[in-house]
Short mmCIF file of C-alpha atoms in Angstrom, two decimals:
data_model
loop_
_atom_site.label_atom_id
_atom_site.label_comp_id
_atom_site.label_asym_id
_atom_site.label_seq_id
_atom_site.Cartn_x
_atom_site.Cartn_y
_atom_site.Cartn_z
CA UNK A 1 -8.63 30.55 -13.13
CA UNK A 2 -11.95 31.12 -11.39
CA UNK A 3 -12.82 27.41 -11.65
CA UNK A 4 -9.45 26.11 -10.36
CA UNK A 5 -9.92 23.84 -7.31
CA UNK A 6 -6.54 22.07 -6.99
CA UNK A 7 -3.08 23.52 -7.57
CA UNK A 8 -0.10 21.21 -6.97
CA UNK A 9 3.39 22.67 -7.35
CA UNK A 10 5.09 20.12 -5.09
CA UNK A 11 8.80 19.60 -5.74
CA UNK A 12 9.24 22.59 -8.05
CA UNK A 13 12.77 23.29 -6.83
CA UNK A 14 13.31 26.10 -9.37
CA UNK A 15 10.25 28.04 -8.24
CA UNK A 16 11.35 31.22 -6.44
CA UNK A 17 8.01 32.91 -5.84
CA UNK A 18 4.37 31.98 -6.02
CA UNK A 19 3.27 32.46 -9.65
CA UNK A 20 1.09 35.42 -10.54
CA UNK A 21 -2.22 33.94 -11.60
CA UNK A 22 -4.99 35.89 -13.27
CA UNK A 23 -8.29 35.76 -11.47
CA UNK A 24 -9.32 35.43 -7.87
CA UNK A 25 -9.00 31.64 -7.45
CA UNK A 26 -12.22 31.80 -5.48
CA UNK A 27 -12.88 28.05 -5.80
CA UNK A 28 -9.38 26.87 -4.89
CA UNK A 29 -9.59 24.09 -2.28
CA UNK A 30 -6.11 22.52 -2.33
CA UNK A 31 -2.71 24.21 -2.64
CA UNK A 32 0.46 22.11 -2.39
CA UNK A 33 3.82 23.91 -2.37
CA UNK A 34 5.73 21.20 -0.50
CA UNK A 35 9.37 20.90 -1.49
CA UNK A 36 9.49 24.33 -3.18
CA UNK A 37 12.41 25.20 -0.97
CA UNK A 38 13.14 28.55 -2.62
CA UNK A 39 9.65 29.98 -2.11
CA UNK A 40 9.71 32.57 0.68
CA UNK A 41 6.21 34.06 0.55
CA UNK A 42 2.64 33.51 -0.59
CA UNK A 43 0.75 35.60 -3.10
CA UNK A 44 -1.82 38.11 -1.86
CA UNK A 45 -4.14 36.65 -4.50
CA UNK A 46 -4.74 33.77 -2.12
CA UNK A 47 -6.76 35.92 0.22
CA UNK A 48 -9.59 35.51 -2.28
CA UNK A 49 -9.46 31.72 -1.84
CA UNK A 50 -12.18 31.69 0.79
CA UNK A 51 -12.93 28.01 0.27
CA UNK A 52 -9.34 26.77 0.68
CA UNK A 53 -9.37 23.51 2.66
CA UNK A 54 -5.82 22.16 2.37
CA UNK A 55 -2.56 24.12 2.39
CA UNK A 56 0.87 22.47 2.35
CA UNK A 57 4.04 24.56 2.42
CA UNK A 58 6.28 21.87 3.92
CA UNK A 59 10.02 22.30 3.25
CA UNK A 60 9.69 25.83 1.90
CA UNK A 61 11.43 28.90 3.32
CA UNK A 62 8.17 30.65 4.18
CA UNK A 63 8.65 31.90 7.75
CA UNK A 64 6.16 34.74 7.97
CA UNK A 65 2.77 33.63 6.63
CA UNK A 66 0.42 36.42 5.51
CA UNK A 67 -2.25 37.35 8.02
CA UNK A 68 -5.11 36.29 5.74
CA UNK A 69 -4.15 32.63 6.26
CA UNK A 70 -5.63 32.81 9.75
CA UNK A 71 -8.94 34.07 8.39
CA UNK A 72 -9.59 31.06 6.17
CA UNK A 73 -12.57 29.60 8.00
CA UNK A 74 -12.81 26.49 5.81
CA UNK A 75 -9.20 25.34 6.20
CA UNK A 76 -9.03 21.70 7.32
CA UNK A 77 -5.44 20.58 6.69
CA UNK A 78 -2.26 22.59 7.31
CA UNK A 79 1.19 21.11 6.70
CA UNK A 80 4.39 22.92 7.69
CA UNK A 81 6.73 19.91 7.92
CA UNK A 82 10.41 20.83 7.77
CA UNK A 83 9.86 24.58 8.09
CA UNK A 84 12.64 25.28 10.57
CA UNK A 85 13.60 28.33 12.53
CA UNK A 86 17.02 28.66 14.25
CA UNK A 87 18.36 25.25 15.20
CA UNK A 88 17.34 24.40 18.74
CA UNK A 89 20.48 22.26 19.06
CA UNK A 90 22.50 25.48 19.18
CA UNK A 91 20.42 27.07 21.90
CA UNK A 92 22.31 25.70 24.94
CA UNK A 93 25.52 27.33 23.64
CA UNK A 94 24.02 30.76 22.99
CA UNK A 95 25.12 33.74 25.13
CA UNK A 96 23.04 34.20 28.26
CA UNK A 97 21.72 37.56 27.03
CA UNK A 98 20.25 35.86 23.97
CA UNK A 99 18.60 33.28 26.21
CA UNK A 100 16.63 36.09 27.81
CA UNK A 101 15.07 36.80 24.43
CA UNK A 102 14.51 33.13 23.74
CA UNK A 103 11.13 33.37 25.46
CA UNK A 104 10.04 35.88 22.83
CA UNK A 105 9.67 33.09 20.29
CA UNK A 106 12.74 33.49 18.08
CA UNK A 107 11.54 30.49 16.05
CA UNK A 108 9.18 31.83 13.33
CA UNK A 109 7.03 28.70 13.53
CA UNK A 110 6.61 29.17 17.27
CA UNK A 111 5.49 32.76 16.75
CA UNK A 112 2.89 31.58 14.27
CA UNK A 113 1.27 28.85 16.39
CA UNK A 114 -0.82 31.10 18.68
CA UNK A 115 -2.48 32.55 15.58
CA UNK A 116 -3.89 29.14 14.64
CA UNK A 117 -6.37 29.06 17.52
CA UNK A 118 -9.02 30.85 15.44
CA UNK A 119 -9.09 28.07 12.82
CA UNK A 120 -11.96 26.13 14.34
CA UNK A 121 -12.43 23.94 11.22
CA UNK A 122 -8.83 22.65 11.24
CA UNK A 123 -8.68 18.84 11.35
CA UNK A 124 -5.04 18.03 10.57
CA UNK A 125 -1.95 19.97 11.65
CA UNK A 126 1.49 18.74 10.58
CA UNK A 127 4.52 20.32 12.25
CA UNK A 128 7.15 17.63 11.81
CA UNK A 129 10.82 18.76 12.06
CA UNK A 130 10.08 22.42 12.82
CA UNK A 131 12.60 22.91 15.69
CA UNK A 132 9.80 23.40 18.20
CA UNK A 133 10.60 22.91 21.88
CA UNK A 134 9.14 23.20 25.38
CA UNK A 135 6.82 26.18 25.65
CA UNK A 136 6.31 26.63 21.92
CA UNK A 137 2.93 24.86 21.93
CA UNK A 138 0.40 27.57 22.91
CA UNK A 139 -1.83 27.03 25.92
CA UNK A 140 -4.97 27.77 23.89
CA UNK A 141 -4.38 25.04 21.32
CA UNK A 142 -7.51 23.42 22.78
CA UNK A 143 -9.45 26.04 20.77
CA UNK A 144 -8.83 23.87 17.71
CA UNK A 145 -12.08 22.07 18.46
CA UNK A 146 -12.12 19.99 15.25
CA UNK A 147 -8.49 18.80 15.34
CA UNK A 148 -8.22 15.03 14.93
CA UNK A 149 -4.61 14.57 13.68
CA UNK A 150 -1.50 16.27 15.07
CA UNK A 151 2.07 15.48 13.98
CA UNK A 152 4.87 16.97 16.12
CA UNK A 153 7.54 14.37 15.33
CA UNK A 154 11.17 15.41 15.07
CA UNK A 155 10.90 18.35 17.46
CA UNK A 156 12.44 18.77 20.92
CA UNK A 157 10.19 18.06 23.90
CA UNK A 158 11.20 16.79 27.33
CA UNK A 159 7.69 15.41 27.81
CA UNK A 160 4.28 15.62 26.21
CA UNK A 161 3.24 19.31 26.12
CA UNK A 162 0.56 19.73 28.79
CA UNK A 163 -1.57 21.97 26.58
CA UNK A 164 -2.23 19.07 24.20
CA UNK A 165 -4.40 17.29 26.74
CA UNK A 166 -7.23 19.74 26.08
CA UNK A 167 -7.68 18.33 22.56
CA UNK A 168 -10.60 16.06 23.38
CA UNK A 169 -11.33 15.14 19.74
CA UNK A 170 -7.74 14.27 18.83
CA UNK A 171 -7.53 10.76 17.34
CA UNK A 172 -3.92 10.59 16.15
CA UNK A 173 -0.86 12.05 17.92
CA UNK A 174 2.69 11.72 16.57
CA UNK A 175 5.57 12.54 18.92
CA UNK A 176 8.25 10.28 17.46
CA UNK A 177 11.95 11.24 17.60
CA UNK A 178 11.38 14.16 19.98
CA UNK A 179 14.09 13.23 22.54
CA UNK A 180 11.36 12.73 25.14
CA UNK A 181 12.38 11.12 28.43
CA UNK A 182 8.90 10.88 29.95
CA UNK A 183 5.26 11.50 29.17
CA UNK A 184 5.38 13.90 32.12
CA UNK A 185 2.61 14.79 34.54
CA UNK A 186 0.15 15.80 31.82
CA UNK A 187 -3.46 14.84 32.47
CA UNK A 188 -3.39 12.34 29.64
CA UNK A 189 -6.97 11.17 30.09
CA UNK A 190 -8.02 14.49 28.52
CA UNK A 191 -7.08 12.87 25.20
CA UNK A 192 -10.25 10.84 25.48
CA UNK A 193 -10.68 10.22 21.73
CA UNK A 194 -7.08 9.18 21.02
CA UNK A 195 -6.78 6.05 18.85
CA UNK A 196 -3.24 6.21 17.46
CA UNK A 197 -0.20 7.16 19.55
CA UNK A 198 3.23 7.24 17.90
CA UNK A 199 6.20 7.58 20.27
CA UNK A 200 8.97 5.94 18.23
CA UNK A 201 12.64 6.77 18.78
CA UNK A 202 12.34 8.51 22.16
CA UNK A 203 14.37 8.08 25.36
CA UNK A 204 11.75 6.60 27.67
CA UNK A 205 12.82 4.14 30.37
CA UNK A 206 9.23 3.32 31.25
CA UNK A 207 5.73 4.47 30.35
CA UNK A 208 3.35 5.73 33.07
CA UNK A 209 0.38 3.68 34.18
CA UNK A 210 -1.80 6.64 33.11
CA UNK A 211 -1.67 5.19 29.60
CA UNK A 212 -4.45 2.81 30.63
CA UNK A 213 -6.78 5.82 30.81
CA UNK A 214 -6.80 6.00 27.01
CA UNK A 215 -9.77 3.69 26.66
CA UNK A 216 -10.11 4.10 22.87
CA UNK A 217 -6.45 3.55 21.99
CA UNK A 218 -6.12 1.15 19.03
CA UNK A 219 -2.44 1.48 18.12
CA UNK A 220 0.65 2.11 20.25
CA UNK A 221 3.99 2.46 18.49
CA UNK A 222 7.19 2.56 20.55
CA UNK A 223 9.72 1.12 18.11
CA UNK A 224 13.38 2.16 18.53
CA UNK A 225 12.93 3.39 22.11
CA UNK A 226 16.32 1.91 22.97
CA UNK A 227 16.22 2.76 26.70
CA UNK A 228 12.72 1.45 27.35
CA UNK A 229 12.82 -1.27 30.02
CA UNK A 230 9.19 -1.91 30.90
CA UNK A 231 5.61 -1.26 29.86
CA UNK A 232 2.63 -1.14 32.24
CA UNK A 233 -0.75 -2.76 31.72
CA UNK A 234 -2.10 -1.47 28.43
CA UNK A 235 -5.65 -0.41 27.55
CA UNK A 236 -7.69 -3.47 26.61
CA UNK A 237 -8.73 -1.69 23.41
CA UNK A 238 -5.22 -2.08 21.89
CA UNK A 239 -5.25 -3.81 18.49
CA UNK A 240 -1.78 -2.99 17.18
CA UNK A 241 1.41 -2.77 19.28
CA UNK A 242 4.88 -2.22 17.78
CA UNK A 243 7.95 -2.35 19.98
CA UNK A 244 10.66 -3.27 17.44
CA UNK A 245 14.27 -2.51 18.35
CA UNK A 246 13.53 -1.79 22.01
CA UNK A 247 16.78 -3.50 22.97
CA UNK A 248 16.46 -2.88 26.74
CA UNK A 249 12.83 -3.97 27.04
CA UNK A 250 12.32 -6.85 29.50
CA UNK A 251 8.79 -6.49 30.86
CA UNK A 252 5.44 -5.89 29.15
CA UNK A 253 2.83 -6.42 31.82
CA UNK A 254 -0.06 -6.99 29.41
CA UNK A 255 1.76 -9.76 27.53
CA UNK A 256 1.80 -11.89 30.67
CA UNK A 257 -1.97 -12.11 30.43
CA UNK A 258 -2.85 -11.90 26.75
CA UNK A 259 -6.46 -12.86 27.43
CA UNK A 260 -7.02 -9.32 28.69
CA UNK A 261 -6.17 -7.91 25.26
CA UNK A 262 -9.20 -9.36 23.53
CA UNK A 263 -8.93 -7.12 20.46
CA UNK A 264 -5.17 -7.46 19.89
CA UNK A 265 -4.48 -8.25 16.21
CA UNK A 266 -0.80 -7.44 15.84
CA UNK A 267 2.27 -7.56 18.10
CA UNK A 268 5.65 -6.82 16.56
CA UNK A 269 8.73 -7.05 18.74
CA UNK A 270 11.61 -7.59 16.29
CA UNK A 271 15.04 -7.47 17.98
CA UNK A 272 13.53 -7.46 21.48
CA UNK A 273 15.73 -10.37 22.61
CA UNK A 274 15.60 -9.57 26.32
CA UNK A 275 11.81 -9.48 26.24
CA UNK A 276 11.55 -12.74 24.31
CA UNK A 277 13.79 -14.50 26.83
CA UNK A 278 12.04 -13.03 29.84
CA UNK A 279 8.47 -13.89 28.85
CA UNK A 280 9.26 -17.17 27.11
CA UNK A 281 7.92 -16.04 23.76
CA UNK A 282 6.92 -19.49 22.47
CA UNK A 283 4.81 -20.15 25.55
CA UNK A 284 3.14 -16.78 25.08
CA UNK A 285 2.45 -17.53 21.42
CA UNK A 286 0.79 -20.84 22.26
CA UNK A 287 -1.45 -19.19 24.85
CA UNK A 288 -2.40 -16.51 22.36
CA UNK A 289 -3.28 -19.10 19.71
CA UNK A 290 -5.48 -21.01 22.16
CA UNK A 291 -7.40 -17.83 22.82
CA UNK A 292 -8.41 -17.72 19.16
CA UNK A 293 -8.88 -21.45 18.61
CA UNK A 294 -12.51 -21.08 17.55
CA UNK A 295 -12.14 -17.76 15.79
CA UNK A 296 -11.49 -16.88 12.15
CA UNK A 297 -10.01 -13.57 13.17
CA UNK A 298 -6.64 -12.77 11.60
CA UNK A 299 -3.80 -11.70 13.88
CA UNK A 300 0.00 -11.53 13.80
CA UNK A 301 2.67 -11.99 16.46
CA UNK A 302 6.30 -11.27 15.48
CA UNK A 303 9.03 -11.88 18.06
CA UNK A 304 12.67 -13.00 17.87
CA UNK A 305 13.56 -16.66 18.16
CA UNK A 306 15.62 -19.49 16.65
CA UNK A 307 13.45 -22.59 17.00
CA UNK A 308 10.15 -23.96 15.71
CA UNK A 309 7.75 -25.12 18.46
CA UNK A 310 7.29 -28.89 18.56
CA UNK A 311 3.52 -28.40 18.41
CA UNK A 312 3.86 -27.02 14.84
CA UNK A 313 2.97 -29.78 12.34
CA UNK A 314 5.28 -28.25 9.69
CA UNK A 315 8.83 -28.48 11.05
CA UNK A 316 10.64 -27.79 7.77
#
């Protein structure tokens, strides 16, 4: 097995332990154990895999990773999606004495996170649905100098963890379905390289004006934020905005002056009936089309409505 570079065991639901493999697996670059929900530990043989670049143990029962994992200097992608500790939904009902120990990181994933700071080559970190909450994101996460993609969706945050703003090379941040009520007071302009921001399914009422500081932001996704009522002026760099199923949304400041959003290719606002009524969607569409009258650039605008504008030549 000395020449083995890729080992995919994804979905092997009958696998109980990592198989004993002859050889040192020195050339192994990719190991995928996702969906092997009975696997509880990794083989010590893997400490010889010095060139390992991608490791996925999503939806396994591995809670205590071996220490050699944090010495893999070439690791670029780590995926722990669905690796849950004690359910955070039960925490408010726990005895007060137990709450005292809560700060000692009872969630195995939370205990592991501070150990990641030495992985300076890490580019992608996926921690979706891991029962993480406020305080679980370590303050020195900024030491992950190469990190470009971070997925924290499905966890429990009141606001964006302040420590994330030190990730100056981060390009994609997923915080969907995290029960967030605000982006908080975090110094968001520290995310100076951010291009994709996913905030779907949260409990925002409004988004802070600080969002305009993200001068490289290409895509903003806020679909299914049912309580969202208004959006501020958006960065002019926005190309893709999705606000589907934001039933309470009435005001999007940037849509009132679409000429400011010179790069906007795609607006999707399905089921945003209050917004469509408030901004007179057909009028907005006509203004947007005029802005591209002499351009071959492709763009899409999707908003609710029940009539065809009279300036459309095809009425049927």
